[in-house]
Coordinates of C-alpha atoms in Angstrom, one line a residue:
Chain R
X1 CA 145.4 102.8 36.9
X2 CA 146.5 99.9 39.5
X3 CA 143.8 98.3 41.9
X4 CA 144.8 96.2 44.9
X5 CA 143.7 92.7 46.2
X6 CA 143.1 91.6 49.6
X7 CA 146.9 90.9 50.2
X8 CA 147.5 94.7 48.6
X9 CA 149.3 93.3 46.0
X10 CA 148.9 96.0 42.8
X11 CA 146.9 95.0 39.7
X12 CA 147.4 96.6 36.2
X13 CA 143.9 97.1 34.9
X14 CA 146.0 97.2 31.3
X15 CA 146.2 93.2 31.7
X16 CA 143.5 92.0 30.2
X17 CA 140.5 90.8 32.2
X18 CA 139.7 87.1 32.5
X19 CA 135.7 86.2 32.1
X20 CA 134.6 82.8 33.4
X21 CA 131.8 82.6 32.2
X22 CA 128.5 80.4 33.0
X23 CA 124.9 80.3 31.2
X24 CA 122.2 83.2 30.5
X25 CA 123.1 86.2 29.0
X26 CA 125.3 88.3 31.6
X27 CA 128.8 87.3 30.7
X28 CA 128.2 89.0 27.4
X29 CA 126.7 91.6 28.5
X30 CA 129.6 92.2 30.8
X31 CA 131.9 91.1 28.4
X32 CA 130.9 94.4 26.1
X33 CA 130.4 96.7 29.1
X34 CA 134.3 95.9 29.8
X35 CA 135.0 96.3 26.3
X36 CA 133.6 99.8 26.0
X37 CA 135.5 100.8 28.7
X38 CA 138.6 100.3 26.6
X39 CA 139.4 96.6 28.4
X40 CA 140.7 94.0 26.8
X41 CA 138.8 90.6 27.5
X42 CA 139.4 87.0 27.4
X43 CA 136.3 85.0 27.7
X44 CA 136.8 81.1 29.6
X45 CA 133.3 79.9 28.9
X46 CA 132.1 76.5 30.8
X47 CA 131.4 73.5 27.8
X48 CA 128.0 72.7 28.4
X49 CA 126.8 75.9 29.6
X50 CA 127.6 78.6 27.3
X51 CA 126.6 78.9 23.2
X52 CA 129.4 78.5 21.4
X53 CA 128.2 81.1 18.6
X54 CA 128.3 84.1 21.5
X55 CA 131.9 83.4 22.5
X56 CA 133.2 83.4 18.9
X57 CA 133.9 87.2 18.5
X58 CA 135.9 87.2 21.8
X59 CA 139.2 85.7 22.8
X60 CA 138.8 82.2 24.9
X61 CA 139.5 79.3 25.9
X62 CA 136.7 76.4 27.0
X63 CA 136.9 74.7 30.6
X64 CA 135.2 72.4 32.3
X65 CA 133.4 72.9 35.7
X66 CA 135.6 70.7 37.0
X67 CA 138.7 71.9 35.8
X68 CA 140.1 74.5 38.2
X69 CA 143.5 73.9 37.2
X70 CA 143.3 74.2 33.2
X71 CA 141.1 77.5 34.2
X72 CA 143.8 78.7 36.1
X73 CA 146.6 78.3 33.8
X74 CA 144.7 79.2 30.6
X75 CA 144.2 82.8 32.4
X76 CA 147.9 83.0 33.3
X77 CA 148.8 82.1 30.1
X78 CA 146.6 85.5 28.8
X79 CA 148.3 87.1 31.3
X80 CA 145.5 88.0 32.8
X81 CA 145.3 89.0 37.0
X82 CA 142.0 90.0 37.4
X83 CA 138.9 87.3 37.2
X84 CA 135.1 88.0 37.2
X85 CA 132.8 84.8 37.7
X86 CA 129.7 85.6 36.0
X87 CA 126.6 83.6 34.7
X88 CA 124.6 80.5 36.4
X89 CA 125.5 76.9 36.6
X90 CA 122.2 75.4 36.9
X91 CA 122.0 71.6 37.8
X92 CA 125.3 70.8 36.3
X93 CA 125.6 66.7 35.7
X94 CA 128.8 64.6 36.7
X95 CA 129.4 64.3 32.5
X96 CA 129.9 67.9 32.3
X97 CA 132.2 67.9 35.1
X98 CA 135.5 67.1 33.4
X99 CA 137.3 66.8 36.8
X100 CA 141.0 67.2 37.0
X101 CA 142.9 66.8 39.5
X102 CA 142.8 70.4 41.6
X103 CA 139.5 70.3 41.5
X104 CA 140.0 66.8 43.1
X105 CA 142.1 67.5 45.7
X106 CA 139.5 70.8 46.5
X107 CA 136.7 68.3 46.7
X108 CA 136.4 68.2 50.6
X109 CA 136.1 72.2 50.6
X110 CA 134.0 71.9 48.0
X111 CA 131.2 69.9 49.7
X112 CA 131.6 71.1 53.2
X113 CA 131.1 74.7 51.6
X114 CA 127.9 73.3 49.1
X115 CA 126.5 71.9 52.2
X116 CA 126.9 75.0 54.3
X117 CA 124.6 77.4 51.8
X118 CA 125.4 79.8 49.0
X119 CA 127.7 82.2 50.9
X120 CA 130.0 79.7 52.4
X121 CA 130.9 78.1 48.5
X122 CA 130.9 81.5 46.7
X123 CA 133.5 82.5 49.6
X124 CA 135.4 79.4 49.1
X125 CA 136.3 80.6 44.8
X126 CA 137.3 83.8 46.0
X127 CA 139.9 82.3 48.8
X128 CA 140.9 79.9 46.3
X129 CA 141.0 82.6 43.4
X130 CA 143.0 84.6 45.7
X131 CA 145.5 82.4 47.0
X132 CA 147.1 81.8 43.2
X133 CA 147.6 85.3 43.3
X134 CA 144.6 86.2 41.4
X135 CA 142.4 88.9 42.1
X136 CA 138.3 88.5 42.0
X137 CA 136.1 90.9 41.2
X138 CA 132.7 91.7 41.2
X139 CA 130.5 92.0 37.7
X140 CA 129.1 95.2 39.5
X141 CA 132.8 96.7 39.2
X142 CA 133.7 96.1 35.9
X143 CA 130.3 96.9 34.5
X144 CA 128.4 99.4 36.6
X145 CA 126.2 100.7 33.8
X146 CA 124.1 96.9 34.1
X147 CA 123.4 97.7 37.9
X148 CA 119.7 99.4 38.5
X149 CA 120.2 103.5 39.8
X150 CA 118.3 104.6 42.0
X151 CA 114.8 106.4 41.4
X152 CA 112.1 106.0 39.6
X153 CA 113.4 104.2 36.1
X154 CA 110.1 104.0 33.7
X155 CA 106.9 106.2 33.1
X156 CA 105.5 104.7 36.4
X157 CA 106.3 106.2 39.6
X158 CA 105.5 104.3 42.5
X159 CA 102.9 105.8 44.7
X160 CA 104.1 106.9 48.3
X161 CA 101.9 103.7 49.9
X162 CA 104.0 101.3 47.4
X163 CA 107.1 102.6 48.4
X164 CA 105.8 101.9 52.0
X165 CA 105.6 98.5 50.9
X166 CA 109.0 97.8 49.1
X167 CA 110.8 99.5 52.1
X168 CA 109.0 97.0 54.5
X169 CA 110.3 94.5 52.1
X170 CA 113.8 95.8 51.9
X171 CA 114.2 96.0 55.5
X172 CA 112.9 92.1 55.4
X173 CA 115.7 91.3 53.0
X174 CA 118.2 92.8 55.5
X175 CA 116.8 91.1 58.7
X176 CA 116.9 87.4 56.6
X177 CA 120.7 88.3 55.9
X178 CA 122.3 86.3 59.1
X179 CA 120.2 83.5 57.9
X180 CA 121.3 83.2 54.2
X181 CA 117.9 82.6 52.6
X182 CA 116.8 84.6 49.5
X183 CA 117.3 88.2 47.8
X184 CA 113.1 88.4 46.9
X185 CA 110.2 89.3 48.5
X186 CA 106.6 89.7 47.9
X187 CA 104.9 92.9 49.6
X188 CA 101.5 94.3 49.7
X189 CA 99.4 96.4 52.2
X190 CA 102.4 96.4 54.4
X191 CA 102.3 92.8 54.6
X192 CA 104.1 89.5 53.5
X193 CA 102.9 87.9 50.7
X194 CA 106.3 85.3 49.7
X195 CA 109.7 85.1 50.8
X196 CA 112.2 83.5 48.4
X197 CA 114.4 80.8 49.4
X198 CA 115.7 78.0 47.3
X199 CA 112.9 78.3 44.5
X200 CA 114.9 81.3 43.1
X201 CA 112.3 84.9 42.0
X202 CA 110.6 83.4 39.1
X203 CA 109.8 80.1 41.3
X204 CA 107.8 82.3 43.5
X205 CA 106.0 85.0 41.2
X206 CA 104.6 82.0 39.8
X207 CA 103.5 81.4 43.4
X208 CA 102.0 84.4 43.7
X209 CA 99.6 84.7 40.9
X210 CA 98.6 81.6 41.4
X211 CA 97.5 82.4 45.4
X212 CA 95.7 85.4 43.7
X213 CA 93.8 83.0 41.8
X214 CA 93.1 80.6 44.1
X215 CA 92.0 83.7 46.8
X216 CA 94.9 83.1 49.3
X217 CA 96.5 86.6 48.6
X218 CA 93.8 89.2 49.0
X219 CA 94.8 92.0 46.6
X220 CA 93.4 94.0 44.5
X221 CA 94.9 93.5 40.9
X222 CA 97.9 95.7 40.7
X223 CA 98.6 95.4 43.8
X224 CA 101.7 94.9 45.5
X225 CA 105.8 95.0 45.2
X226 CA 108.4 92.5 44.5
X227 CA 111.6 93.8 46.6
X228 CA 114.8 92.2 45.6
X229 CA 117.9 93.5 47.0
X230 CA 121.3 91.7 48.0
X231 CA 121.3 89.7 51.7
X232 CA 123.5 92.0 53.9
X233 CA 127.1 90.8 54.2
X234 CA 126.7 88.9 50.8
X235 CA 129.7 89.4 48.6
X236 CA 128.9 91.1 45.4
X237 CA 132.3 89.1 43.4
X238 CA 130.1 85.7 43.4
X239 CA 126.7 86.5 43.9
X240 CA 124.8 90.2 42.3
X241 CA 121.0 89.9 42.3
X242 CA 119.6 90.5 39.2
X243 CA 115.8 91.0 37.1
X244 CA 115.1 91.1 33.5
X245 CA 112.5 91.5 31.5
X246 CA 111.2 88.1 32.4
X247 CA 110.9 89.1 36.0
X248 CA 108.9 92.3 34.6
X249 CA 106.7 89.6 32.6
X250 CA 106.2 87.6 35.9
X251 CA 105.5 90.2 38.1
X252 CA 103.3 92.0 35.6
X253 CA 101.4 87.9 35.5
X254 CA 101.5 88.5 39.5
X255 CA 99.4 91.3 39.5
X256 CA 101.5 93.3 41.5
X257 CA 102.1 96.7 40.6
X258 CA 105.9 97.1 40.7
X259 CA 109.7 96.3 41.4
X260 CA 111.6 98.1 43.7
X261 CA 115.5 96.7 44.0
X262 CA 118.0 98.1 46.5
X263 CA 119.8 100.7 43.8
X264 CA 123.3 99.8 42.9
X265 CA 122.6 96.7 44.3
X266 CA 120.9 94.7 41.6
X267 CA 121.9 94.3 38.1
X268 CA 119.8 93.6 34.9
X269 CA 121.3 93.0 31.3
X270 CA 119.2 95.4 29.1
X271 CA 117.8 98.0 31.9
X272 CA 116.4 99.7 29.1
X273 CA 114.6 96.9 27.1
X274 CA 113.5 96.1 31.0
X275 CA 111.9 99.3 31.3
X276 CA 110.2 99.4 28.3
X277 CA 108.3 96.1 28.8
X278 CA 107.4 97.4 32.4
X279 CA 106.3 101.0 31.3
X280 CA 104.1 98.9 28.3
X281 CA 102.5 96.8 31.1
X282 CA 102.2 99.7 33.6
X283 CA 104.4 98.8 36.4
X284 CA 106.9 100.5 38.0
X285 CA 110.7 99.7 38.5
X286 CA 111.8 101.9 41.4
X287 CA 116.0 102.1 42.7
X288 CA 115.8 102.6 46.6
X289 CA 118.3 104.4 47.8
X290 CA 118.8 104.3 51.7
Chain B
X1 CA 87.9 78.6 90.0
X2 CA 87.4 81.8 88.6
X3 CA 89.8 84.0 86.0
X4 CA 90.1 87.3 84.7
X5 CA 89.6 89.1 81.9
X6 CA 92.0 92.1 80.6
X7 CA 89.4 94.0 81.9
X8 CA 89.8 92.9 85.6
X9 CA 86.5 91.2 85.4
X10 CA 86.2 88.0 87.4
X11 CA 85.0 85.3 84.8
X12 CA 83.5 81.6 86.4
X13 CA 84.8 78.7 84.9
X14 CA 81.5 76.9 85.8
X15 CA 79.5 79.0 83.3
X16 CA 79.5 77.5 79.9
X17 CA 82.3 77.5 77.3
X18 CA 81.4 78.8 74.1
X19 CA 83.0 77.6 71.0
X20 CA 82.6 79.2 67.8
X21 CA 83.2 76.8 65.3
X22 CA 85.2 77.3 61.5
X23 CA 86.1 74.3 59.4
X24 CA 88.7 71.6 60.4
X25 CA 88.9 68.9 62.7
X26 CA 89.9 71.7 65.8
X27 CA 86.2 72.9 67.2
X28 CA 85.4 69.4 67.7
X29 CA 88.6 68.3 68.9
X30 CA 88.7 71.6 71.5
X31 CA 84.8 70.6 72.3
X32 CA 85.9 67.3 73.5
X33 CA 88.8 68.3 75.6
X34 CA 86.6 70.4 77.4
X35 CA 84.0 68.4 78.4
X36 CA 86.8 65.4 79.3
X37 CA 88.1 68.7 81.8
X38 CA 83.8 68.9 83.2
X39 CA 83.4 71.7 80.9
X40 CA 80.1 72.3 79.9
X41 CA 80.7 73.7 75.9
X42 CA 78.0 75.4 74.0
X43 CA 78.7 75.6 69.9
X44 CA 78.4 78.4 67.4
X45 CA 79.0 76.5 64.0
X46 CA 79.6 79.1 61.3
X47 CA 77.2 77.9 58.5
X48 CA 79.1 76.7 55.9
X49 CA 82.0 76.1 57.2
X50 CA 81.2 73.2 59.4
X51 CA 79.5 69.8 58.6
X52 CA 75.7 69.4 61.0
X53 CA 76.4 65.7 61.5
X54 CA 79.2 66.5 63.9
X55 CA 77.7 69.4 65.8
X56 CA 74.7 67.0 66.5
X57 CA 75.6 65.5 69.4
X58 CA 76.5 69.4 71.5
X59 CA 74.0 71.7 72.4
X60 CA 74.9 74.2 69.2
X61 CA 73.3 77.1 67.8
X62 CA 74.2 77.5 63.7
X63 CA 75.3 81.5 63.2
X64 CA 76.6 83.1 60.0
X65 CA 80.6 84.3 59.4
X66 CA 78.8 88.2 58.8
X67 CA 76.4 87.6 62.4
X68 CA 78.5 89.1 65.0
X69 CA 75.4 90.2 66.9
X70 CA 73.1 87.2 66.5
X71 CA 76.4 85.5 68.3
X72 CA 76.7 87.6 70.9
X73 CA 73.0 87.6 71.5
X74 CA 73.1 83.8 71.2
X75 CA 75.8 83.2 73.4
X76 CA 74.5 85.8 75.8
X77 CA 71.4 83.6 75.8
X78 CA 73.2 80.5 77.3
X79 CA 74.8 82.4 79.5
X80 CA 78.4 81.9 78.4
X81 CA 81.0 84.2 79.5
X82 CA 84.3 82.9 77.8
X83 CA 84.6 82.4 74.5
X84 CA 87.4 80.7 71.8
X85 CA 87.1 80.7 68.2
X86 CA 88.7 78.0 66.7
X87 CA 88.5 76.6 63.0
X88 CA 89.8 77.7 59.6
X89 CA 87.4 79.6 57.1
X90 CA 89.0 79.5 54.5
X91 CA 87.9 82.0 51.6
X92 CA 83.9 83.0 52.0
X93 CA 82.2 83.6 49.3
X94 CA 79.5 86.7 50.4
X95 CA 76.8 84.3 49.7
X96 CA 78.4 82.8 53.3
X97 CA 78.4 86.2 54.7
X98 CA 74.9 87.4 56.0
X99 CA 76.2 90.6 57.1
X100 CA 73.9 92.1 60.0
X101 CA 73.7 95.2 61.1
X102 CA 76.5 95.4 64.0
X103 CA 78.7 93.9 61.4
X104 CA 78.1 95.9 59.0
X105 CA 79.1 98.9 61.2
X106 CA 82.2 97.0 62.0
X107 CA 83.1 96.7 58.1
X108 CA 85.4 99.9 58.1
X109 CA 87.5 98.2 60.8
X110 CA 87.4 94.6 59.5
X111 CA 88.8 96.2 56.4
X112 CA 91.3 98.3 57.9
X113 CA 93.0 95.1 60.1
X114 CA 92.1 93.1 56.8
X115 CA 94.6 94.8 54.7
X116 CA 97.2 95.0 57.9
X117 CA 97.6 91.6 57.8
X118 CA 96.6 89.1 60.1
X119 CA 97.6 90.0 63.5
X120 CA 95.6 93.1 63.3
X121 CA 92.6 91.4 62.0
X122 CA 93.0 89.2 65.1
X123 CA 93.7 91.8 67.9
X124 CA 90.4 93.4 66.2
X125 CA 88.3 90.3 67.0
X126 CA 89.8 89.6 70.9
X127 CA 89.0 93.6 71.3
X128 CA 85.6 93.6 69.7
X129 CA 85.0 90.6 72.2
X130 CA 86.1 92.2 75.1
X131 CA 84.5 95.3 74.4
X132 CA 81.0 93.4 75.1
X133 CA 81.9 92.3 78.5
X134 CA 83.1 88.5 77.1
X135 CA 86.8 86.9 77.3
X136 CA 88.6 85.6 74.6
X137 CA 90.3 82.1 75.6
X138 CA 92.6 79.9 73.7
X139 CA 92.3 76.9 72.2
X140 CA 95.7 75.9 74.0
X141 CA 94.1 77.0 77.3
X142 CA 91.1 75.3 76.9
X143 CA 92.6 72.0 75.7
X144 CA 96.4 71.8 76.5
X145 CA 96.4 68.1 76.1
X146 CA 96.2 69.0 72.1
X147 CA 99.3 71.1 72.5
X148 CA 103.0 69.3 70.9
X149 CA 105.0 68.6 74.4
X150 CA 108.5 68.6 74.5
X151 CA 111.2 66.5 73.7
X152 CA 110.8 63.3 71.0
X153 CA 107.2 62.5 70.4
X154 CA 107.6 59.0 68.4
X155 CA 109.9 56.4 68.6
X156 CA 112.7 58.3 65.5
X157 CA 114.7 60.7 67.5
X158 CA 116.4 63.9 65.5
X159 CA 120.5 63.6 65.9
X160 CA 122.6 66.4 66.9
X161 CA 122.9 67.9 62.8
X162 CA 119.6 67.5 63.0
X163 CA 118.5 69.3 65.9
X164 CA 120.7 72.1 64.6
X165 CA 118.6 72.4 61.9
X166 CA 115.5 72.7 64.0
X167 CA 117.1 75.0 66.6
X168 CA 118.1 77.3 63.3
X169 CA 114.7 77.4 62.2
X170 CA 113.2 78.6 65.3
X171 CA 115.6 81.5 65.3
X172 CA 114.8 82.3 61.7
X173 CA 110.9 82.3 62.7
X174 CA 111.8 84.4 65.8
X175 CA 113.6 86.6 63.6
X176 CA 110.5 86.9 61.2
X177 CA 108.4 88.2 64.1
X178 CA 108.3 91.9 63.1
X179 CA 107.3 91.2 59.7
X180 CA 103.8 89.5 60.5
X181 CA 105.1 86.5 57.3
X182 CA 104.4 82.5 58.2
X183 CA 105.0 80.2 61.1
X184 CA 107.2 77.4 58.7
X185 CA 110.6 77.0 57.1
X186 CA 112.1 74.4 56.3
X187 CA 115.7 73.5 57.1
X188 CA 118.5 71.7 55.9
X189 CA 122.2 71.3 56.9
X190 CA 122.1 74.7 58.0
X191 CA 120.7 76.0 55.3
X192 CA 117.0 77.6 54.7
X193 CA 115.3 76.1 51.9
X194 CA 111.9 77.6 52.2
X195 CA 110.0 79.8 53.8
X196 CA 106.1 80.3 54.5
X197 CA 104.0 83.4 53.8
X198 CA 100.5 83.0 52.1
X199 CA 100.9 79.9 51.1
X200 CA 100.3 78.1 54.3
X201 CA 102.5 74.9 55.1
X202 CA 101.2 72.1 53.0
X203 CA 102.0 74.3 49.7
X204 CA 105.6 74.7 50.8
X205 CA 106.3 71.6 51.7
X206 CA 104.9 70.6 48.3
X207 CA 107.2 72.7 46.4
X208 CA 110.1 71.5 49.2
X209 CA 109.1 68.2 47.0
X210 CA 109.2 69.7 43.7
X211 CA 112.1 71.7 44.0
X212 CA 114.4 68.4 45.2
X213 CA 112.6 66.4 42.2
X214 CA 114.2 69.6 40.3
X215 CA 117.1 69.4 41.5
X216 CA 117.1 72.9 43.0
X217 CA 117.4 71.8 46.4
X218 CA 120.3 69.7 46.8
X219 CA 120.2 67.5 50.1
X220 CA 120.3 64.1 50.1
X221 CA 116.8 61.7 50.8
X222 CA 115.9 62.2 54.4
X223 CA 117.4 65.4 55.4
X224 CA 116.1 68.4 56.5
X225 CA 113.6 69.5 59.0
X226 CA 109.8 70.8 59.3
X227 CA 110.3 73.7 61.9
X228 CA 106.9 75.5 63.1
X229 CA 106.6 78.0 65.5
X230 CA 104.1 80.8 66.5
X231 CA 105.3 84.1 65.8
X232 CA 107.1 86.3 69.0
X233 CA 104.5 88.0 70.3
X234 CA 101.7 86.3 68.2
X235 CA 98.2 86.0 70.2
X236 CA 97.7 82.3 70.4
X237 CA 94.0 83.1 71.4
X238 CA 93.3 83.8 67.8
X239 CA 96.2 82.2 65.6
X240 CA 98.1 79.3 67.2
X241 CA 100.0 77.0 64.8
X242 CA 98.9 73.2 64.2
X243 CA 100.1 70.3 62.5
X244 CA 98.2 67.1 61.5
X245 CA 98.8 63.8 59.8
X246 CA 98.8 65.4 56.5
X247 CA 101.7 67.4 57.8
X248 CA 103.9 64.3 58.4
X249 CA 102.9 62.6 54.8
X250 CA 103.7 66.3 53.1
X251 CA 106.9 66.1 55.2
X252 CA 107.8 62.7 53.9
X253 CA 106.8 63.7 50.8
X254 CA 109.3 66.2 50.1
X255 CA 111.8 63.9 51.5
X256 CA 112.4 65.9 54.6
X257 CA 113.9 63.7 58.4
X258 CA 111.4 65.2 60.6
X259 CA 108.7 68.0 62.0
X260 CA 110.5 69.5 65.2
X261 CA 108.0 72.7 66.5
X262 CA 108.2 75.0 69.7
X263 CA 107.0 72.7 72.4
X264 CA 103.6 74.1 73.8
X265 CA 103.1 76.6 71.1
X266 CA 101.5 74.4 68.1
X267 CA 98.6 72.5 68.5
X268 CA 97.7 68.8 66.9
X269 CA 94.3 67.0 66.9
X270 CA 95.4 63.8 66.8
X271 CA 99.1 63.5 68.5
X272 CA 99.1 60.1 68.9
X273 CA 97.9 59.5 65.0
X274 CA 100.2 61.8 64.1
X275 CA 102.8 60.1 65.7
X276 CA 102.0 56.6 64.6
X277 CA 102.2 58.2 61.1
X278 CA 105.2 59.5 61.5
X279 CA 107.1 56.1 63.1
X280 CA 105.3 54.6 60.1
X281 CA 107.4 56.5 57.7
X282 CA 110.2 57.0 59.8
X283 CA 110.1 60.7 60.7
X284 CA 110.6 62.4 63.9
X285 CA 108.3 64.4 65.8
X286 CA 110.0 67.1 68.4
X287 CA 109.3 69.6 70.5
X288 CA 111.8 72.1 71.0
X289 CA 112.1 73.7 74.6
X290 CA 114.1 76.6 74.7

């Protein structure tokens, strides 16, 4: 099987599949979903962000954050052509940078992307990934059983009224996409509650419950939606929503009564540990399809 | 000088304003601005909500947040034909309520625009209003010397970027407009870093503050802009946006280069405080005109 990359040069999925990989537990957990599909993996994990203990049973190589260049030729050296970016970076300090001198000479882009939003820096990797005559691709490719499905996932269906309220929210998500802001919102009784921006889902559950308390959200307990879906346009390589069973605990502390993602749209590491935590809290965890 | 209600009803300005009064520095501030116009202004303080001291001095007749009829009866009785409502009142407790009978039969629609979200709660009121041969007027017409003007307020002018910013903000606000959520975002190098819902201004700015302390908002100290705005199509009889002193510490606070809102739509009760304030720190104060 061959796939092609934006300048529809062919790629041998045989070659094994280069993983760099950032913190939290999704480069595993894409890692093994690419390994059950009979691919062979090679894991570059960022020093500073990744256990060393996880990356042990796999192939790899460390790199720095700021070394595009040793990242680049490690993966050529594997004889690897395709490349999946997956994990976070959180507040990365300038010790943990390592900078050589590609990532140097990038610098320029680099900041006139950062200061230009999310979409404008995760589009700037996949040029640069590109123009060495790599391909990029998307976590949601090589591991499709990690992205929600659509329906009704848990004991808990959502009732007809909720799923008024998450497609309100969904169709909020879409309308924010020219302006690049977040992938969450907060719906209940067909209204508003939060919009995420820069303080990231868990940021604003915590938000919510605590308006509850205070009696500037007006819900009845169980009450409510948290819609997360990907901003229209955005490019799935770089930047795949995602929920876990934290954002189950949060919501579930929110006191709304469900989570309703766009299906195939948002991924979660253990869907099924996920599900299980919200069908013993009583909340629902819907796929919309539309 | 006469004006008109929806109704086609001729309305004279010479009868006496009434004001019914929430909590907040507004009722008092409106009061004043229409007796500096020769108006004469006749105040329904909502008991608990608003301190007797400052009511003293206006002819005033205390009523209770569940009292629609005894103020309708009582401003029937002074023989005011016009009425704004102006004030925050901020969660009631029932003891607050008093709930008389015409309220009471009201309750099934309260609740209904209630859970709709605040522009139906709002269009319920002006109707209800109107319905008993009164008209609704806005603060903004009543006083629009408390109104934000256009162009740069204090003596720290926004630059180009910055403007940018401001103009991007009111577009994301206009875009909001279907979806009934806040009236603030903040805005920096292009890029939305927050966005209001139930948590009202000052809380977003707060966390503006605690997410740079994080480190989750990346911009450097003085950058980014306060943008405010009513929503499209928003009644500004019943919900027009405001800004205060407090706004332009919260602002400085979370390390943000100025407030710019939409000239003529938000409404200050102090502009030249405000502005003095804001020099003081170094902020600017804008009114966009567009």
């Amino acid at each position: 099987m061959s796939v092609t990359n934006s300048a529809g040069r062919a790629v041998e999925k045989s070659a094994p599949l280069a993983l760099v990989c950032g913190g939290g537990s999704f480069p595993l957990a894409v890692a093994q979903s690419a390994r059950r599909d009979g691919r062979e993996v090679v894991l570059l994990p960022i020093r500073g962000f990744v256990d060393p203990a996880v990356v042990e049973p796999y192939v790899h190589e460390w790199i720095y954050l700021g070394g595009v260049e040793r990242a680049i030729s490690a993966l050529k050296r594997h004889g690897c052509r395709e490349v999946v970016v997956v994990g976070n970076v959180l507040r990365p300090n300038w010790r943990q940078l390592h900078l050589d001198w590609t990532t140097i000479r990038l610098l320029p882009r680099i900041w006139k992307a950062f200061r230009g939003g999310d979409n404008h820096l995760l589009s700037l990797i996949s040029g640069f990934v590109e123009e060495r005559g790599l391909v990029l691709r998307g976590a949601h490719e090589i591991a499709p059983d990690l992205l929600i499905p659509p329906g009704t996932l848990g004991s808990v269906a959502p009732r007809p009224d909720e799923l008024e309220d998450a497609r309100l929210g969904l169709r909020l998500v879409r309308a924010l996409g020219p302006f690049d802001v977040g992938q969450g919102v907060v719906v209940g009784h067909r209204h508003v509650h939060a919009v995420e921006a820069a303080e990231g889902t868990d940021w604003m559950l915590q938000r919510c419950a605590e308006l509850r308390e205070a009696g500037r959200i007006k819900l009845q307990p169980r009450t409510g939606v948290l819609v997360k879906a990907p901003k229209p346009g955005q490019d799935l390589r770089v930047d795949l929503p995602s929920i876990g069973r934290r954002t189950v605990e949060m919501a579930h502390r929110a006191g709304l009564a469900g989570i309703a993602v766009e299906a195939g749209g948002v991924m979660a590491v253990e869907i099924a540990e996920l599900v299980a935590e919200a069908d013993r809290v009583g909340l629902f965890v819907y796929g919309l399809d539309e």
